[in-house]
Amino acid sequence: MPSLSSVRPQRSHVFPFAVTASPLLWFVNRDAEISGVASRTVTLSVASVAVGYLLAILVVAAVNPDDTRSGIARTLFSPSNETLAVFAIVSLLLGGYAVTGFPFLPGEIDFAVHLLGLTLGWPIIVTYVATVVVGNAFGGRPPFTIEAVAVGFGVACTTGWVFLLSGWVTDAVGRLSGSVGIPR
């Protein structure tokens, strides 16, 4: 069981929180589009954030990121300030685009945004295609629960991919600019 000090927000909680809260908030957004009930949406959003944070605490306690300081584990559980900033900006832009579609974008920029979306969203695209292929192989559409799990898994994988990309981009820019020793 995690100690009380491990419950306070830490840098190591960001990745597991984002990967668990993103699919939950995805479904809240879909529910809001269907139901349109504001109080229900707020309640589900708060519950999603609370569940995501609780799961992040449990994951960090199980993984013990202090023992894993190499490669991808370092990027995921000990991200730099720059990585967190890039991830936050990209996440806000993706969330804004998912909710509003940014109707004010000119056509050329919108096309570029779609290409960027393919780069960032390939995990959920692959998951969706796999769901369709499996459904067709068994003669129809898979049950709703399988589709929901596939979408949740795809959103979680996409969130993880965006987090990794944020770390890799900031590390590459840091190396190119000569500031390799950025404290984490």
mmCIF file of C-alpha atoms in Angstrom:
data_model
loop_
_atom_site.group_PDB
_atom_site.id
_atom_site.type_symbol
_atom_site.label_atom_id
_atom_site.label_comp_id
_atom_site.label_asym_id
_atom_site.label_seq_id
_atom_site.Cartn_x
_atom_site.Cartn_y
_atom_site.Cartn_z
ATOM 1 C CA MET A 1 0.000 0.000 0.000
ATOM 2 C CA PRO A 2 1.374 3.440 -0.896
ATOM 3 C CA SER A 3 2.495 5.684 1.939
ATOM 4 C CA LEU A 4 0.937 9.088 2.534
ATOM 5 C CA SER A 5 3.942 10.856 0.975
ATOM 6 C CA SER A 6 3.479 8.879 -2.254
ATOM 7 C CA VAL A 7 -0.058 10.246 -2.573
ATOM 8 C CA ARG A 8 1.014 13.845 -3.083
ATOM 9 C CA PRO A 9 1.496 14.791 -6.740
ATOM 10 C CA GLN A 10 4.902 13.883 -8.120
ATOM 11 C CA ARG A 11 6.574 14.044 -11.494
ATOM 12 C CA SER A 12 6.461 10.255 -11.724
ATOM 13 C CA HIS A 13 2.640 10.301 -11.560
ATOM 14 C CA VAL A 14 2.170 12.304 -14.764
ATOM 15 C CA PHE A 15 2.556 9.494 -17.296
ATOM 16 C CA PRO A 16 0.395 6.862 -15.576
ATOM 17 C CA PHE A 17 -2.207 9.527 -14.746
ATOM 18 C CA ALA A 18 -2.396 10.703 -18.345
ATOM 19 C CA VAL A 19 -2.583 7.173 -19.749
ATOM 20 C CA THR A 20 -5.393 6.170 -17.388
ATOM 21 C CA ALA A 21 -7.362 9.433 -17.283
ATOM 22 C CA SER A 22 -7.344 10.055 -21.053
ATOM 23 C CA PRO A 23 -9.533 7.078 -22.008
ATOM 24 C CA LEU A 24 -11.897 7.819 -19.136
ATOM 25 C CA LEU A 25 -12.219 11.452 -20.198
ATOM 26 C CA TRP A 26 -12.661 10.329 -23.819
ATOM 27 C CA PHE A 27 -15.767 8.403 -22.790
ATOM 28 C CA VAL A 28 -16.989 11.332 -20.677
ATOM 29 C CA ASN A 29 -16.688 13.560 -23.750
ATOM 30 C CA ARG A 30 -18.659 11.052 -25.840
ATOM 31 C CA ASP A 31 -21.307 10.820 -23.120
ATOM 32 C CA ALA A 32 -21.551 14.608 -22.989
ATOM 33 C CA GLU A 33 -22.179 14.709 -26.743
ATOM 34 C CA ILE A 34 -25.006 12.190 -26.358
ATOM 35 C CA SER A 35 -26.628 13.147 -23.049
ATOM 36 C CA GLY A 36 -25.871 16.865 -22.899
ATOM 37 C CA VAL A 37 -26.426 16.851 -19.122
ATOM 38 C CA ALA A 38 -23.880 19.270 -17.628
ATOM 39 C CA SER A 39 -24.036 18.029 -14.025
ATOM 40 C CA ARG A 40 -23.512 14.445 -15.174
ATOM 41 C CA THR A 41 -20.537 15.486 -17.325
ATOM 42 C CA VAL A 42 -18.906 17.371 -14.449
ATOM 43 C CA THR A 43 -19.449 14.463 -12.053
ATOM 44 C CA LEU A 44 -18.044 11.935 -14.515
ATOM 45 C CA SER A 45 -15.066 14.214 -15.263
ATOM 46 C CA VAL A 46 -14.190 14.587 -11.584
ATOM 47 C CA ALA A 47 -14.593 10.837 -11.060
ATOM 48 C CA SER A 48 -12.362 10.144 -14.094
ATOM 49 C CA VAL A 49 -9.620 12.401 -12.787
ATOM 50 C CA ALA A 50 -9.865 10.841 -9.309
ATOM 51 C CA VAL A 51 -9.718 7.280 -10.686
ATOM 52 C CA GLY A 52 -6.828 8.233 -12.994
ATOM 53 C CA TYR A 53 -4.882 9.719 -10.086
ATOM 54 C CA LEU A 54 -5.542 6.727 -7.835
ATOM 55 C CA LEU A 55 -4.361 4.355 -10.568
ATOM 56 C CA ALA A 56 -1.269 6.532 -11.132
ATOM 57 C CA ILE A 57 -0.375 6.271 -7.444
ATOM 58 C CA LEU A 58 -0.776 2.495 -7.551
ATOM 59 C CA VAL A 59 1.278 2.152 -10.751
ATOM 60 C CA VAL A 60 4.124 4.275 -9.381
ATOM 61 C CA ALA A 61 4.087 2.258 -6.141
ATOM 62 C CA ALA A 62 4.222 -0.998 -8.139
ATOM 63 C CA VAL A 63 6.860 0.143 -10.655
ATOM 64 C CA ASN A 64 9.076 2.017 -8.171
ATOM 65 C CA PRO A 65 10.456 4.444 -10.772
ATOM 66 C CA ASP A 66 13.443 5.361 -8.583
ATOM 67 C CA ASP A 67 14.921 1.983 -9.518
ATOM 68 C CA THR A 68 14.371 2.470 -13.271
ATOM 69 C CA ARG A 69 16.478 5.378 -14.478
ATOM 70 C CA SER A 70 17.326 4.272 -17.999
ATOM 71 C CA GLY A 71 15.894 4.822 -21.475
ATOM 72 C CA ILE A 72 12.165 4.871 -21.873
ATOM 73 C CA ALA A 73 11.472 4.411 -18.161
ATOM 74 C CA ARG A 74 13.316 7.658 -17.446
ATOM 75 C CA THR A 75 11.317 9.491 -20.119
ATOM 76 C CA LEU A 76 8.062 8.130 -18.720
ATOM 77 C CA PHE A 77 8.629 8.363 -14.965
ATOM 78 C CA SER A 78 11.137 11.208 -14.681
ATOM 79 C CA PRO A 79 10.197 13.646 -17.435
ATOM 80 C CA SER A 80 11.941 17.001 -17.765
ATOM 81 C CA ASN A 81 10.082 20.278 -17.364
ATOM 82 C CA GLU A 82 10.327 20.747 -21.116
ATOM 83 C CA THR A 83 8.801 17.323 -21.770
ATOM 84 C CA LEU A 84 5.912 18.115 -19.458
ATOM 85 C CA ALA A 85 5.394 21.500 -21.138
ATOM 86 C CA VAL A 86 5.397 20.021 -24.654
ATOM 87 C CA PHE A 87 3.072 17.216 -23.558
ATOM 88 C CA ALA A 88 0.685 19.678 -21.904
ATOM 89 C CA ILE A 89 0.582 21.965 -24.953
ATOM 90 C CA VAL A 90 0.082 19.099 -27.407
ATOM 91 C CA SER A 91 -2.575 17.546 -25.147
ATOM 92 C CA LEU A 92 -4.477 20.814 -24.851
ATOM 93 C CA LEU A 93 -4.342 21.352 -28.602
ATOM 94 C CA LEU A 94 -5.461 17.778 -29.305
ATOM 95 C CA GLY A 95 -8.252 18.065 -26.744
ATOM 96 C CA GLY A 96 -9.387 21.366 -28.199
ATOM 97 C CA TYR A 97 -9.360 19.917 -31.692
ATOM 98 C CA ALA A 98 -11.233 16.792 -30.575
ATOM 99 C CA VAL A 99 -13.941 18.820 -28.840
ATOM 100 C CA THR A 100 -14.350 21.740 -31.260
ATOM 101 C CA GLY A 101 -12.686 20.649 -34.501
ATOM 102 C CA PHE A 102 -11.106 24.142 -34.694
ATOM 103 C CA PRO A 103 -13.493 25.314 -37.439
ATOM 104 C CA PHE A 104 -11.532 28.555 -37.831
ATOM 105 C CA LEU A 105 -8.479 26.870 -39.387
ATOM 106 C CA PRO A 106 -7.863 27.618 -43.071
ATOM 107 C CA GLY A 107 -7.936 24.605 -45.414
ATOM 108 C CA GLU A 108 -4.163 24.337 -45.886
ATOM 109 C CA ILE A 109 -3.480 24.361 -42.155
ATOM 110 C CA ASP A 110 -6.368 21.968 -41.533
ATOM 111 C CA PHE A 111 -4.795 19.514 -44.003
ATOM 112 C CA ALA A 112 -1.459 19.764 -42.162
ATOM 113 C CA VAL A 113 -3.252 19.219 -38.844
ATOM 114 C CA HIS A 114 -4.835 16.048 -40.262
ATOM 115 C CA LEU A 115 -1.388 14.773 -41.286
ATOM 116 C CA LEU A 116 -0.066 15.576 -37.819
ATOM 117 C CA GLY A 117 -3.073 13.751 -36.383
ATOM 118 C CA LEU A 118 -2.088 10.625 -38.305
ATOM 119 C CA THR A 119 1.415 10.850 -36.853
ATOM 120 C CA LEU A 120 0.171 11.329 -33.311
ATOM 121 C CA GLY A 121 -2.928 9.143 -33.502
ATOM 122 C CA TRP A 122 -1.644 6.037 -35.239
ATOM 123 C CA PRO A 123 -2.094 3.808 -32.147
ATOM 124 C CA ILE A 124 -5.842 4.404 -31.996
ATOM 125 C CA ILE A 125 -6.093 4.069 -35.777
ATOM 126 C CA VAL A 126 -4.341 0.679 -35.654
ATOM 127 C CA THR A 127 -6.578 -0.414 -32.767
ATOM 128 C CA TYR A 128 -9.708 0.622 -34.667
ATOM 129 C CA VAL A 129 -8.597 -1.134 -37.854
ATOM 130 C CA ALA A 130 -7.791 -4.287 -35.853
ATOM 131 C CA THR A 131 -11.263 -4.169 -34.284
ATOM 132 C CA VAL A 132 -12.886 -3.876 -37.711
ATOM 133 C CA VAL A 133 -10.756 -6.694 -39.154
ATOM 134 C CA VAL A 134 -11.544 -9.008 -36.225
ATOM 135 C CA GLY A 135 -15.234 -8.098 -36.434
ATOM 136 C CA ASN A 136 -15.325 -8.844 -40.148
ATOM 137 C CA ALA A 137 -13.443 -12.108 -39.645
ATOM 138 C CA PHE A 138 -16.150 -13.285 -37.262
ATOM 139 C CA GLY A 139 -18.984 -12.134 -39.477
ATOM 140 C CA GLY A 140 -20.121 -8.868 -37.998
ATOM 141 C CA ARG A 141 -19.608 -6.046 -35.621
ATOM 142 C CA PRO A 142 -17.985 -6.971 -32.297
ATOM 143 C CA PRO A 143 -19.988 -6.464 -29.089
ATOM 144 C CA PHE A 144 -20.049 -2.970 -27.615
ATOM 145 C CA THR A 145 -17.847 -3.941 -24.653
ATOM 146 C CA ILE A 146 -15.087 -5.164 -26.977
ATOM 147 C CA GLU A 147 -15.344 -1.962 -29.008
ATOM 148 C CA ALA A 148 -15.217 0.139 -25.820
ATOM 149 C CA VAL A 149 -12.154 -1.719 -24.517
ATOM 150 C CA ALA A 150 -10.469 -1.340 -27.919
ATOM 151 C CA VAL A 151 -11.163 2.406 -27.982
ATOM 152 C CA GLY A 152 -9.954 2.834 -24.395
ATOM 153 C CA PHE A 153 -6.806 0.856 -25.171
ATOM 154 C CA GLY A 154 -6.233 2.886 -28.347
ATOM 155 C CA VAL A 155 -6.626 6.209 -26.524
ATOM 156 C CA ALA A 156 -4.276 5.049 -23.745
ATOM 157 C CA CYS A 157 -1.670 3.929 -26.298
ATOM 158 C CA THR A 158 -2.015 7.207 -28.192
ATOM 159 C CA THR A 159 -1.508 9.152 -24.964
ATOM 160 C CA GLY A 160 1.595 7.105 -24.186
ATOM 161 C CA TRP A 161 2.900 7.671 -27.721
ATOM 162 C CA VAL A 162 2.395 11.446 -27.459
ATOM 163 C CA PHE A 163 4.170 11.425 -24.080
ATOM 164 C CA LEU A 164 7.129 9.499 -25.531
ATOM 165 C CA LEU A 165 7.271 11.805 -28.552
ATOM 166 C CA SER A 166 7.257 14.826 -26.258
ATOM 167 C CA GLY A 167 10.243 13.423 -24.373
ATOM 168 C CA TRP A 168 12.131 12.471 -27.518
ATOM 169 C CA VAL A 169 11.514 15.843 -29.179
ATOM 170 C CA THR A 170 12.652 17.824 -26.143
ATOM 171 C CA ASP A 171 15.734 15.618 -25.744
ATOM 172 C CA ALA A 172 16.599 16.052 -29.442
ATOM 173 C CA VAL A 173 16.127 19.826 -29.278
ATOM 174 C CA GLY A 174 18.213 19.904 -26.084
ATOM 175 C CA ARG A 175 21.036 18.028 -27.796
ATOM 176 C CA LEU A 176 20.893 20.215 -30.906
ATOM 177 C CA SER A 177 20.921 23.412 -28.855
ATOM 178 C CA GLY A 178 23.785 22.181 -26.683
ATOM 179 C CA SER A 179 21.807 22.071 -23.439
ATOM 180 C CA VAL A 180 22.092 18.319 -22.899
ATOM 181 C CA GLY A 181 22.498 18.638 -19.148
ATOM 182 C CA ILE A 182 18.980 19.860 -18.482
ATOM 183 C CA PRO A 183 18.179 18.950 -14.870
ATOM 184 C CA ARG A 184 15.246 16.587 -14.434
#
